[in-house]
Short mmCIF file of C-alpha atoms and ligand atoms in Angstrom, two decimals:
data_model
loop_
_atom_site.label_atom_id
_atom_site.label_comp_id
_atom_site.label_asym_id
_atom_site.label_seq_id
_atom_site.Cartn_x
_atom_site.Cartn_y
_atom_site.Cartn_z
CA UNK A 1 -8.67 1.39 56.55
CA UNK A 2 -10.75 0.67 59.50
CA UNK A 3 -10.92 3.42 62.20
CA UNK A 4 -12.19 2.45 65.74
CA UNK A 5 -13.22 5.39 68.03
CA UNK A 6 -13.17 5.01 71.90
CA UNK A 7 -15.41 7.43 74.01
CA UNK A 8 -16.28 7.13 77.75
CA UNK A 9 -17.15 10.40 79.23
CA UNK A 10 -19.42 13.41 78.56
CA UNK A 11 -16.68 15.64 77.06
CA UNK A 12 -15.14 12.47 74.99
CA UNK A 13 -18.62 12.40 73.50
CA UNK A 14 -18.57 15.90 72.62
CA UNK A 15 -15.30 16.30 71.27
CA UNK A 16 -15.12 13.34 69.29
CA UNK A 17 -18.65 13.97 67.73
CA UNK A 18 -17.14 15.83 64.85
CA UNK A 19 -14.70 13.18 64.17
CA UNK A 20 -17.46 10.70 64.01
CA UNK A 21 -19.41 12.91 61.63
CA UNK A 22 -16.53 13.33 59.13
CA UNK A 23 -16.14 9.47 59.21
CA UNK A 24 -19.91 9.49 58.18
CA UNK A 25 -19.49 12.14 55.62
CA UNK A 26 -16.64 10.32 54.18
CA UNK A 27 -18.27 6.78 54.43
CA UNK A 28 -15.32 5.48 56.18
CA UNK A 29 -15.32 1.94 57.60
CA UNK A 30 -15.44 3.21 61.49
CA UNK A 31 -16.92 1.84 64.82
CA UNK A 32 -17.68 3.49 68.00
CA UNK A 33 -16.57 1.73 71.14
CA UNK A 34 -18.03 3.20 74.66
CA UNK A 35 -16.49 2.39 77.80
CA UNK A 36 -19.50 3.46 79.85
CA UNK A 37 -17.33 5.36 82.05
CA UNK A 38 -20.25 7.79 82.03
CA UNK A 39 -23.48 5.92 82.00
CA UNK A 40 -26.29 8.21 83.43
CA UNK A 41 -28.52 9.69 80.73
CA UNK A 42 -27.60 13.29 81.35
CA UNK A 43 -23.73 12.52 81.19
CA UNK A 44 -23.99 10.19 78.20
CA UNK A 45 -27.05 9.18 76.20
CA UNK A 46 -28.40 12.63 76.08
CA UNK A 47 -25.18 13.44 74.22
CA UNK A 48 -25.77 10.85 71.63
CA UNK A 49 -29.14 12.03 70.67
CA UNK A 50 -28.49 15.82 70.80
CA UNK A 51 -25.33 15.35 68.69
CA UNK A 52 -27.07 12.94 66.18
CA UNK A 53 -24.25 10.11 66.86
CA UNK A 54 -24.93 6.63 66.03
CA UNK A 55 -25.11 4.16 68.82
CA UNK A 56 -21.80 2.59 69.92
CA UNK A 57 -21.25 -0.97 68.33
CA UNK A 58 -19.82 -2.12 71.75
CA UNK A 59 -20.47 -0.74 75.17
CA UNK A 60 -17.98 -2.03 77.55
CA UNK A 61 -20.25 -1.07 80.68
CA UNK A 62 -17.36 -0.48 83.13
CA UNK A 63 -19.37 2.29 85.18
CA UNK A 64 -17.63 3.83 88.31
CA UNK A 65 -14.89 2.72 90.37
CA UNK A 66 -11.47 3.40 91.83
CA UNK A 67 -8.86 4.32 89.25
CA UNK A 68 -7.11 0.87 88.74
CA UNK A 69 -10.51 -0.91 88.82
CA UNK A 70 -11.99 1.06 86.08
CA UNK A 71 -8.81 1.46 84.19
CA UNK A 72 -8.19 -2.23 84.37
CA UNK A 73 -11.80 -3.35 83.33
CA UNK A 74 -11.76 -1.05 80.16
CA UNK A 75 -8.43 -2.77 79.47
CA UNK A 76 -9.77 -6.31 79.67
CA UNK A 77 -12.94 -5.51 78.05
CA UNK A 78 -11.49 -3.83 75.09
CA UNK A 79 -8.52 -6.13 74.30
CA UNK A 80 -10.96 -8.91 72.73
CA UNK A 81 -12.92 -6.40 70.75
CA UNK A 82 -9.73 -4.89 69.11
CA UNK A 83 -8.38 -8.46 68.42
CA UNK A 84 -11.65 -9.52 66.62
CA UNK A 85 -12.16 -5.91 64.89
CA UNK A 86 -8.60 -5.43 63.86
CA UNK A 87 -9.08 -1.64 63.42
CA UNK A 88 -5.92 -0.25 61.65
CA UNK A 89 -5.96 2.71 64.09
CA UNK A 90 -7.90 3.56 67.68
CA UNK A 91 -8.67 7.10 68.25
CA UNK A 92 -9.10 8.20 71.91
CA UNK A 93 -9.65 11.83 73.07
CA UNK A 94 -8.37 13.85 76.10
CA UNK A 95 -7.20 12.65 79.52
CA UNK A 96 -9.65 10.27 81.26
CA UNK A 97 -9.10 6.49 82.58
CA UNK A 98 -11.04 5.48 79.27
CA UNK A 99 -8.27 7.12 77.38
CA UNK A 100 -5.18 5.73 79.20
CA UNK A 101 -6.92 2.35 79.01
CA UNK A 102 -7.84 2.44 75.57
CA UNK A 103 -4.24 3.79 74.22
CA UNK A 104 -2.79 1.04 76.26
CA UNK A 105 -4.91 -1.70 74.97
CA UNK A 106 -4.23 -0.80 71.35
CA UNK A 107 -0.67 -0.34 71.95
CA UNK A 108 -0.10 -3.73 73.28
CA UNK A 109 -1.92 -5.14 70.14
CA UNK A 110 0.34 -3.11 67.81
CA UNK A 111 -2.59 -1.11 66.63
CA UNK A 112 -1.98 2.36 66.06
CA UNK A 113 -3.31 5.05 68.40
CA UNK A 114 -4.21 8.44 67.49
CA UNK A 115 -4.57 10.85 70.56
CA UNK A 116 -6.64 13.64 70.19
CA UNK A 117 -5.98 16.85 72.20
CA UNK A 118 -2.32 15.53 72.85
CA UNK A 119 0.35 17.22 74.77
CA UNK A 120 -1.64 19.08 77.46
CA UNK A 121 0.05 19.61 80.42
CA UNK A 122 -1.07 21.15 83.96
CA UNK A 123 2.49 20.07 85.42
CA UNK A 124 0.25 19.13 88.48
CA UNK A 125 1.06 15.26 89.01
CA UNK A 126 -1.52 15.14 91.84
CA UNK A 127 -4.22 15.41 89.00
CA UNK A 128 -5.21 11.87 87.75
CA UNK A 129 -5.80 13.25 84.43
CA UNK A 130 -2.08 14.47 84.04
CA UNK A 131 -0.68 10.74 84.36
CA UNK A 132 -3.24 9.68 81.82
CA UNK A 133 -2.27 12.39 79.26
CA UNK A 134 1.50 11.73 79.52
CA UNK A 135 1.01 8.10 79.30
CA UNK A 136 -1.50 8.24 76.24
CA UNK A 137 0.98 10.72 74.50
CA UNK A 138 4.00 8.31 75.03
CA UNK A 139 2.31 5.34 73.69
CA UNK A 140 0.36 6.92 70.82
CA UNK A 141 1.48 7.07 66.93
CA UNK A 142 -0.42 10.15 66.19
CA UNK A 143 -0.37 13.20 68.91
CA UNK A 144 -3.03 15.37 67.51
CA UNK A 145 -1.97 18.78 69.49
CA UNK A 146 -4.12 21.74 69.65
CA UNK A 147 -1.67 24.67 69.54
CA UNK A 148 2.04 25.16 69.11
CA UNK A 149 2.49 25.06 72.98
CA UNK A 150 1.63 21.36 73.13
CA UNK A 151 3.84 20.70 70.04
CA UNK A 152 6.84 22.14 72.13
CA UNK A 153 5.81 20.24 75.27
CA UNK A 154 5.85 16.87 73.13
CA UNK A 155 9.32 17.80 71.55
CA UNK A 156 10.88 18.47 74.86
CA UNK A 157 9.71 15.12 76.29
CA UNK A 158 11.42 13.59 73.36
CA UNK A 159 8.80 12.65 70.78
CA UNK A 160 9.82 12.80 67.31
CA UNK A 161 8.45 15.72 65.26
CA UNK A 162 7.11 13.58 62.78
CA UNK A 163 4.66 12.01 65.16
CA UNK A 164 3.06 15.38 66.19
CA UNK A 165 0.59 17.00 64.28
CA UNK A 166 -0.84 20.37 65.21
CA UNK A 167 -4.40 20.29 64.24
CA UNK A 168 -6.56 22.70 66.76
CA UNK A 169 -9.11 21.56 69.02
CA UNK A 170 -12.53 19.50 67.94
CA UNK A 171 -14.22 21.37 70.56
CA UNK A 172 -14.27 24.29 68.24
CA UNK A 173 -15.76 22.17 65.39
CA UNK A 174 -18.30 21.03 67.87
CA UNK A 175 -19.17 24.23 69.29
CA UNK A 176 -19.67 26.18 65.91
CA UNK A 177 -21.74 23.19 64.45
CA UNK A 178 -24.06 23.22 67.45
CA UNK A 179 -24.25 26.44 68.51
CA UNK A 180 -27.16 27.66 65.94
CA UNK A 181 -29.23 24.32 67.03
CA UNK A 182 -28.76 25.42 70.81
CA UNK A 183 -29.99 28.95 70.49
CA UNK A 184 -33.07 27.46 68.56
CA UNK A 185 -33.91 24.82 70.78
CA UNK A 186 -33.00 25.35 74.36
CA UNK A 187 -35.57 26.72 76.65
CA UNK A 188 -33.32 26.63 79.89
CA UNK A 189 -32.97 30.32 80.46
CA UNK A 190 -36.64 30.97 80.73
CA UNK A 191 -37.07 27.26 82.70
CA UNK A 192 -34.43 28.52 85.41
CA UNK A 193 -35.38 32.19 85.45
CA UNK A 194 -32.19 33.36 84.24
CA UNK A 195 -31.93 36.76 82.57
CA UNK A 196 -29.49 37.26 79.75
CA UNK A 197 -25.94 38.48 81.20
CA UNK A 198 -28.05 38.64 84.71
CA UNK A 199 -26.54 35.51 86.21
CA UNK A 200 -23.01 33.76 86.59
CA UNK A 201 -22.62 30.18 85.37
CA UNK A 202 -20.60 27.70 87.79
CA UNK A 203 -19.49 24.20 87.45
CA UNK A 204 -17.02 22.30 89.57
CA UNK A 205 -16.29 18.52 89.48
CA UNK A 206 -12.56 18.21 89.85
CA UNK A 207 -11.56 15.42 92.38
CA UNK A 208 -9.28 18.03 94.26
CA UNK A 209 -12.18 20.63 94.72
CA UNK A 210 -15.21 18.21 95.41
CA UNK A 211 -13.73 14.79 96.98
CA UNK A 212 -12.99 16.34 100.25
CA UNK A 213 -15.86 17.69 101.92
CA UNK A 214 -13.92 20.50 103.38
CA UNK A 215 -12.81 21.62 100.04
CA UNK A 216 -16.19 21.44 98.70
CA UNK A 217 -17.29 23.63 101.74
CA UNK A 218 -14.79 26.20 100.36
CA UNK A 219 -16.25 26.08 96.87
CA UNK A 220 -19.79 26.49 98.35
CA UNK A 221 -18.53 29.38 100.30
CA UNK A 222 -17.13 30.95 97.06
CA UNK A 223 -20.80 30.66 95.62
CA UNK A 224 -22.07 32.92 98.41
CA UNK A 225 -19.29 35.66 97.47
CA UNK A 226 -20.19 36.10 93.84
CA UNK A 227 -21.99 39.17 93.30
CA UNK A 228 -25.33 38.04 91.83
CA UNK A 229 -27.43 35.08 90.95
CA UNK A 230 -25.20 31.73 90.23
CA UNK A 231 -26.40 28.85 88.02
CA UNK A 232 -24.82 25.65 88.51
CA UNK A 233 -25.66 22.37 86.60
CA UNK A 234 -24.11 19.82 89.31
CA UNK A 235 -21.99 16.82 88.14
CA UNK A 236 -23.23 13.60 89.86
CA UNK A 237 -19.79 13.31 91.43
CA UNK A 238 -20.24 16.66 93.27
CA UNK A 239 -23.86 16.13 94.04
CA UNK A 240 -22.86 12.83 96.01
CA UNK A 241 -20.38 14.58 98.35
CA UNK A 242 -23.08 17.40 98.70
CA UNK A 243 -25.68 14.94 99.89
CA UNK A 244 -23.47 12.70 101.88
CA UNK A 245 -22.13 15.53 103.78
CA UNK A 246 -25.35 17.49 104.21
CA UNK A 247 -23.87 20.64 102.83
CA UNK A 248 -26.10 23.64 102.53
CA UNK A 249 -26.16 25.58 99.43
CA UNK A 250 -26.26 29.24 99.40
CA UNK A 251 -29.44 31.35 98.64
CA UNK A 252 -28.03 33.19 95.45
CA UNK A 253 -27.48 29.51 93.81
CA UNK A 254 -30.04 28.22 91.26
CA UNK A 255 -29.05 24.44 90.56
CA UNK A 256 -29.89 21.63 88.35
CA UNK A 257 -28.74 18.14 87.45
CA UNK A 258 -26.30 18.18 84.46
CA UNK A 259 -27.71 19.35 81.46
CA UNK A 260 -27.35 18.56 77.60
CA UNK A 261 -25.10 20.35 74.99
CA UNK A 262 -27.73 22.54 73.93
CA UNK A 263 -28.61 23.86 77.34
CA UNK A 264 -25.31 24.27 78.53
CA UNK A 265 -24.02 26.29 75.23
CA UNK A 266 -26.95 28.69 76.11
CA UNK A 267 -26.17 29.00 79.32
CA UNK A 268 -22.73 29.67 78.73
CA UNK A 269 -23.05 32.10 75.77
CA UNK A 270 -25.71 34.18 77.77
CA UNK A 271 -23.88 34.54 81.25
CA UNK A 272 -22.13 37.33 82.57
CA UNK A 273 -19.07 35.09 83.45
CA UNK A 274 -18.23 31.52 84.06
CA UNK A 275 -16.45 30.28 87.16
CA UNK A 276 -15.23 26.60 86.55
CA UNK A 277 -12.63 23.87 87.12
CA UNK A 278 -13.56 22.32 83.94
CA UNK A 279 -11.09 22.12 81.23
CA UNK A 280 -13.41 22.09 78.40
CA UNK A 281 -15.56 24.75 79.72
CA UNK A 282 -12.26 27.00 79.94
CA UNK A 283 -11.92 26.47 76.21
CA UNK A 284 -15.62 26.95 75.15
CA UNK A 285 -15.68 30.17 77.16
CA UNK A 286 -12.64 31.52 75.48
CA UNK A 287 -14.16 30.51 72.07
CA UNK A 288 -17.43 32.15 72.74
CA UNK A 289 -15.75 35.43 74.22
CA UNK A 290 -17.17 34.94 77.65
CA UNK A 291 -14.83 35.83 80.72
CA UNK A 292 -13.68 32.67 82.67
CA UNK A 293 -12.58 32.41 86.17
CA UNK A 294 -10.91 29.14 87.01
CA UNK A 295 -10.91 27.72 90.50
CA UNK A 296 -7.71 25.97 90.40
CA UNK A 297 -3.93 26.46 91.00
CA UNK A 298 -2.99 25.61 87.30
CA UNK A 299 -4.32 25.11 83.86
CA UNK A 300 -3.55 22.76 80.99
CA UNK A 301 -5.09 25.37 79.09
CA UNK A 302 -2.78 28.31 79.54
CA UNK A 303 -3.70 29.75 76.06
CA UNK A 304 -6.99 30.86 77.66
CA UNK A 305 -5.12 32.85 80.32
CA UNK A 306 -2.33 34.28 77.81
CA UNK A 307 -5.31 35.75 75.70
CA UNK A 308 -7.11 37.47 78.67
CA UNK A 309 -9.93 35.01 78.64
CA UNK A 310 -9.38 33.36 81.97
CA UNK A 311 -7.91 33.88 85.41
CA UNK A 312 -6.53 31.27 87.79
CA UNK A 313 -7.63 31.93 91.41
CA UNK A 314 -7.56 28.67 93.30
CA UNK A 315 -10.49 28.55 96.04
CA UNK A 316 -9.55 32.40 96.95
CA UNK A 317 -12.97 34.37 97.38
CA UNK A 318 -11.19 37.76 96.99
CA UNK A 319 -9.06 36.60 94.04
CA UNK A 320 -12.33 35.59 92.34
CA UNK A 321 -14.39 38.95 92.92
CA UNK A 322 -11.43 40.70 91.63
CA UNK A 323 -10.96 38.45 88.53
CA UNK A 324 -14.81 38.86 87.72
CA UNK A 325 -14.49 42.43 87.91
CA UNK A 326 -11.68 42.89 85.91
CA UNK A 327 -11.57 45.00 82.58
CA UNK A 328 -12.09 42.67 79.59
CA UNK A 329 -10.42 43.25 76.15
CA UNK A 330 -11.63 41.25 73.40
CA UNK A 331 -9.36 38.17 72.38
CA UNK A 332 -9.01 35.91 69.53
CA UNK A 333 -9.96 32.15 70.03
CA UNK A 334 -6.46 30.25 69.92
CA UNK A 335 -8.00 26.57 69.51
CA UNK A 336 -8.40 26.40 65.78
CA UNK A 337 -10.86 27.21 62.95
CA UNK A 338 -13.52 24.37 63.36
CA UNK A 339 -11.78 22.02 60.68
CA UNK A 340 -9.86 20.00 63.08
CA UNK A 341 -11.83 16.76 62.56
CA UNK A 342 -10.90 17.03 58.92
CA UNK A 343 -7.44 17.25 59.58
CA UNK A 344 -7.05 14.48 61.87
CA UNK A 345 -8.85 12.21 59.28
CA UNK A 346 -6.60 13.47 56.54
CA UNK A 347 -3.53 12.41 58.78
CA UNK A 348 -4.89 9.09 59.67
CA UNK A 349 -5.77 8.27 56.17
CA UNK A 350 -2.60 9.40 54.69
CA UNK A 351 -0.05 7.44 56.04
CA UNK A 352 2.94 9.79 54.36
CA UNK A 353 1.82 12.78 56.23
CA UNK A 354 4.29 15.70 56.67
CA UNK A 355 5.62 16.82 60.04
CA UNK A 356 3.93 19.35 62.20
CA UNK A 357 4.80 22.59 60.60
CA UNK A 358 3.08 21.76 57.56
CA UNK A 359 -0.13 20.72 58.73
CA UNK A 360 -2.65 23.38 60.40
CA UNK A 361 -2.32 26.62 57.98
C1 UD1 B 1 -14.03 11.84 84.73
C2 UD1 B 1 -12.68 11.99 84.28
C3 UD1 B 1 -12.63 13.60 84.31
C4 UD1 B 1 -13.46 14.11 83.29
C5 UD1 B 1 -14.88 13.89 83.78
C6 UD1 B 1 -15.82 14.72 82.77
C7 UD1 B 1 -10.88 10.33 85.10
C8 UD1 B 1 -10.11 10.16 86.13
N1 UD1 B 1 -11.86 11.30 85.43
O1 UD1 B 1 -14.45 12.34 85.95
O2 UD1 B 1 -10.97 13.57 83.83
O3 UD1 B 1 -13.03 15.61 83.67
O4 UD1 B 1 -15.06 12.58 83.78
O5 UD1 B 1 -16.96 14.81 83.41
O6 UD1 B 1 -11.17 9.62 84.06
N2 UD1 B 1 -21.26 9.12 88.32
C9 UD1 B 1 -22.54 8.91 88.02
N3 UD1 B 1 -23.00 8.78 86.63
C10 UD1 B 1 -22.15 8.59 85.69
C11 UD1 B 1 -20.92 8.68 85.87
C12 UD1 B 1 -20.56 8.96 87.23
O7 UD1 B 1 -23.48 9.02 88.96
O8 UD1 B 1 -22.64 8.24 84.34
C13 UD1 B 1 -20.64 9.46 89.60
C14 UD1 B 1 -20.50 8.28 90.34
O9 UD1 B 1 -20.84 8.60 91.82
C15 UD1 B 1 -18.94 8.33 90.15
C16 UD1 B 1 -18.60 9.79 90.22
O10 UD1 B 1 -19.54 10.44 89.40
O11 UD1 B 1 -18.33 7.58 91.22
C17 UD1 B 1 -17.28 9.97 89.32
O12 UD1 B 1 -17.17 9.44 88.05
P1 UD1 B 1 -16.03 9.18 87.22
O13 UD1 B 1 -16.16 8.69 85.98
O14 UD1 B 1 -15.12 8.24 88.28
O15 UD1 B 1 -15.16 10.73 87.17
P2 UD1 B 1 -15.63 11.92 86.85
O16 UD1 B 1 -15.62 12.76 87.98
O17 UD1 B 1 -17.11 11.87 86.02
N1 UDP B 2 -21.24 20.32 79.60
C1 UDP B 2 -22.66 20.10 79.41
N2 UDP B 2 -23.47 20.00 80.32
C2 UDP B 2 -23.13 20.26 81.67
C3 UDP B 2 -21.86 20.63 81.99
C4 UDP B 2 -20.89 20.67 80.87
O1 UDP B 2 -22.89 19.67 78.17
O2 UDP B 2 -24.12 20.36 82.51
C5 UDP B 2 -20.29 20.25 78.65
C6 UDP B 2 -19.35 21.48 78.22
O3 UDP B 2 -20.14 22.28 77.18
C7 UDP B 2 -18.29 20.84 77.70
C8 UDP B 2 -18.04 19.65 78.52
O4 UDP B 2 -19.34 19.21 78.91
O5 UDP B 2 -18.10 20.74 76.55
C9 UDP B 2 -17.13 19.60 79.77
O6 UDP B 2 -17.15 18.53 80.36
P1 UDP B 2 -16.89 18.30 81.86
O7 UDP B 2 -16.50 19.72 82.62
O8 UDP B 2 -17.46 17.20 82.43
O9 UDP B 2 -15.23 17.59 81.68
P2 UDP B 2 -13.84 18.39 81.37
O10 UDP B 2 -13.93 19.10 80.28
O11 UDP B 2 -13.35 18.99 82.82
O12 UDP B 2 -12.78 17.02 81.36
#
């Protein structure tokens, strides 16, 4: 059996890393294809080197662009590769333009598609990620759901139970395997003069929060209201709008370019709380026991809210400050046990797999 693994952006590289390592461990016939939706060293190459990943066999070099442009170019560049490589399955992860293009290209060629992190729903149709998730789920052959919630969503959308596999989230595998190294190697706290539990970590790159300069100004005003030092590794999408609109940053903010996985995990593990609109950061905070405040109206990770790890506050400063001051009761990580990549490969390698109820436990 031949397995093709498609990645395109920072979170896809991080969350596919455990699957790639498991392919290596089992000496499987696999190849990595990179759309290069992310191409800047700090959103791309740094993760390949830090996570000890082999270089992709193919780079599609699509880079940035509008949704149709980016998605279309990935489809066009991927088709001949899939035709010549003839993999038995293409694995895609998450909800980016790379994912929807990859799933569609493979589906049209009757190559099986495995969607890792299937069934997430924010129910906010204005998010580009929401349509990507829904389309990828509906044209996949294996939906690798994280928790019972995604299994239920997928079943309600008419997907047969035999095609849904509850496996957990590979982010737990990635985080557990990298955490020790991050603690040993990262010098980021001293480099940025951050004291353990003496700062808040901040991240924002969602289109709805940063593309419109007025929305981004509201985000910046939120930072000024955070009671203490704030550290923000700023995504290039956000940096561009800040620069183009000459938006001033508040005095309590220490900012940097995006950082690698070791530095980010170290910053997240040691902060007092994280304020974010990232999907992956909501999960990681929940897994690490770090209180999270999400500056959005909706989340496709409601498990984090249900366990008390996360509060949604839109761009409302009063609600954000109240959420930062909330009493915290320890919670249990709902995203799995760190063996998700193993389960995914067991299922892909075994064509006669059992339905959902028998997979995870
Ligand atoms: C993409 C995903 C988003 C995911 C995020 C992870 C879609 C629709 N969006 O958003 O779901 O949360 O990745 O970080 O697929 N840029 C660079 N260097 C790069 C890449 C981008 O400078 O290597 C800048 C460019 O100005 C570009 C902008 O960031 O126009 C946005 O990049 P893009 O890939 O379109 O979307 P992301 O915001 O990264
Ligand atoms: N991350 C990182 N460096 C940073 C910011 C985030 O390594 O400067 C990691 C973070 O640990 C998480 C992932 O990137 O695993 C989240 O990516 P992002 O927020 O870009 O995308 P999303 O999860 O929202 O799709």
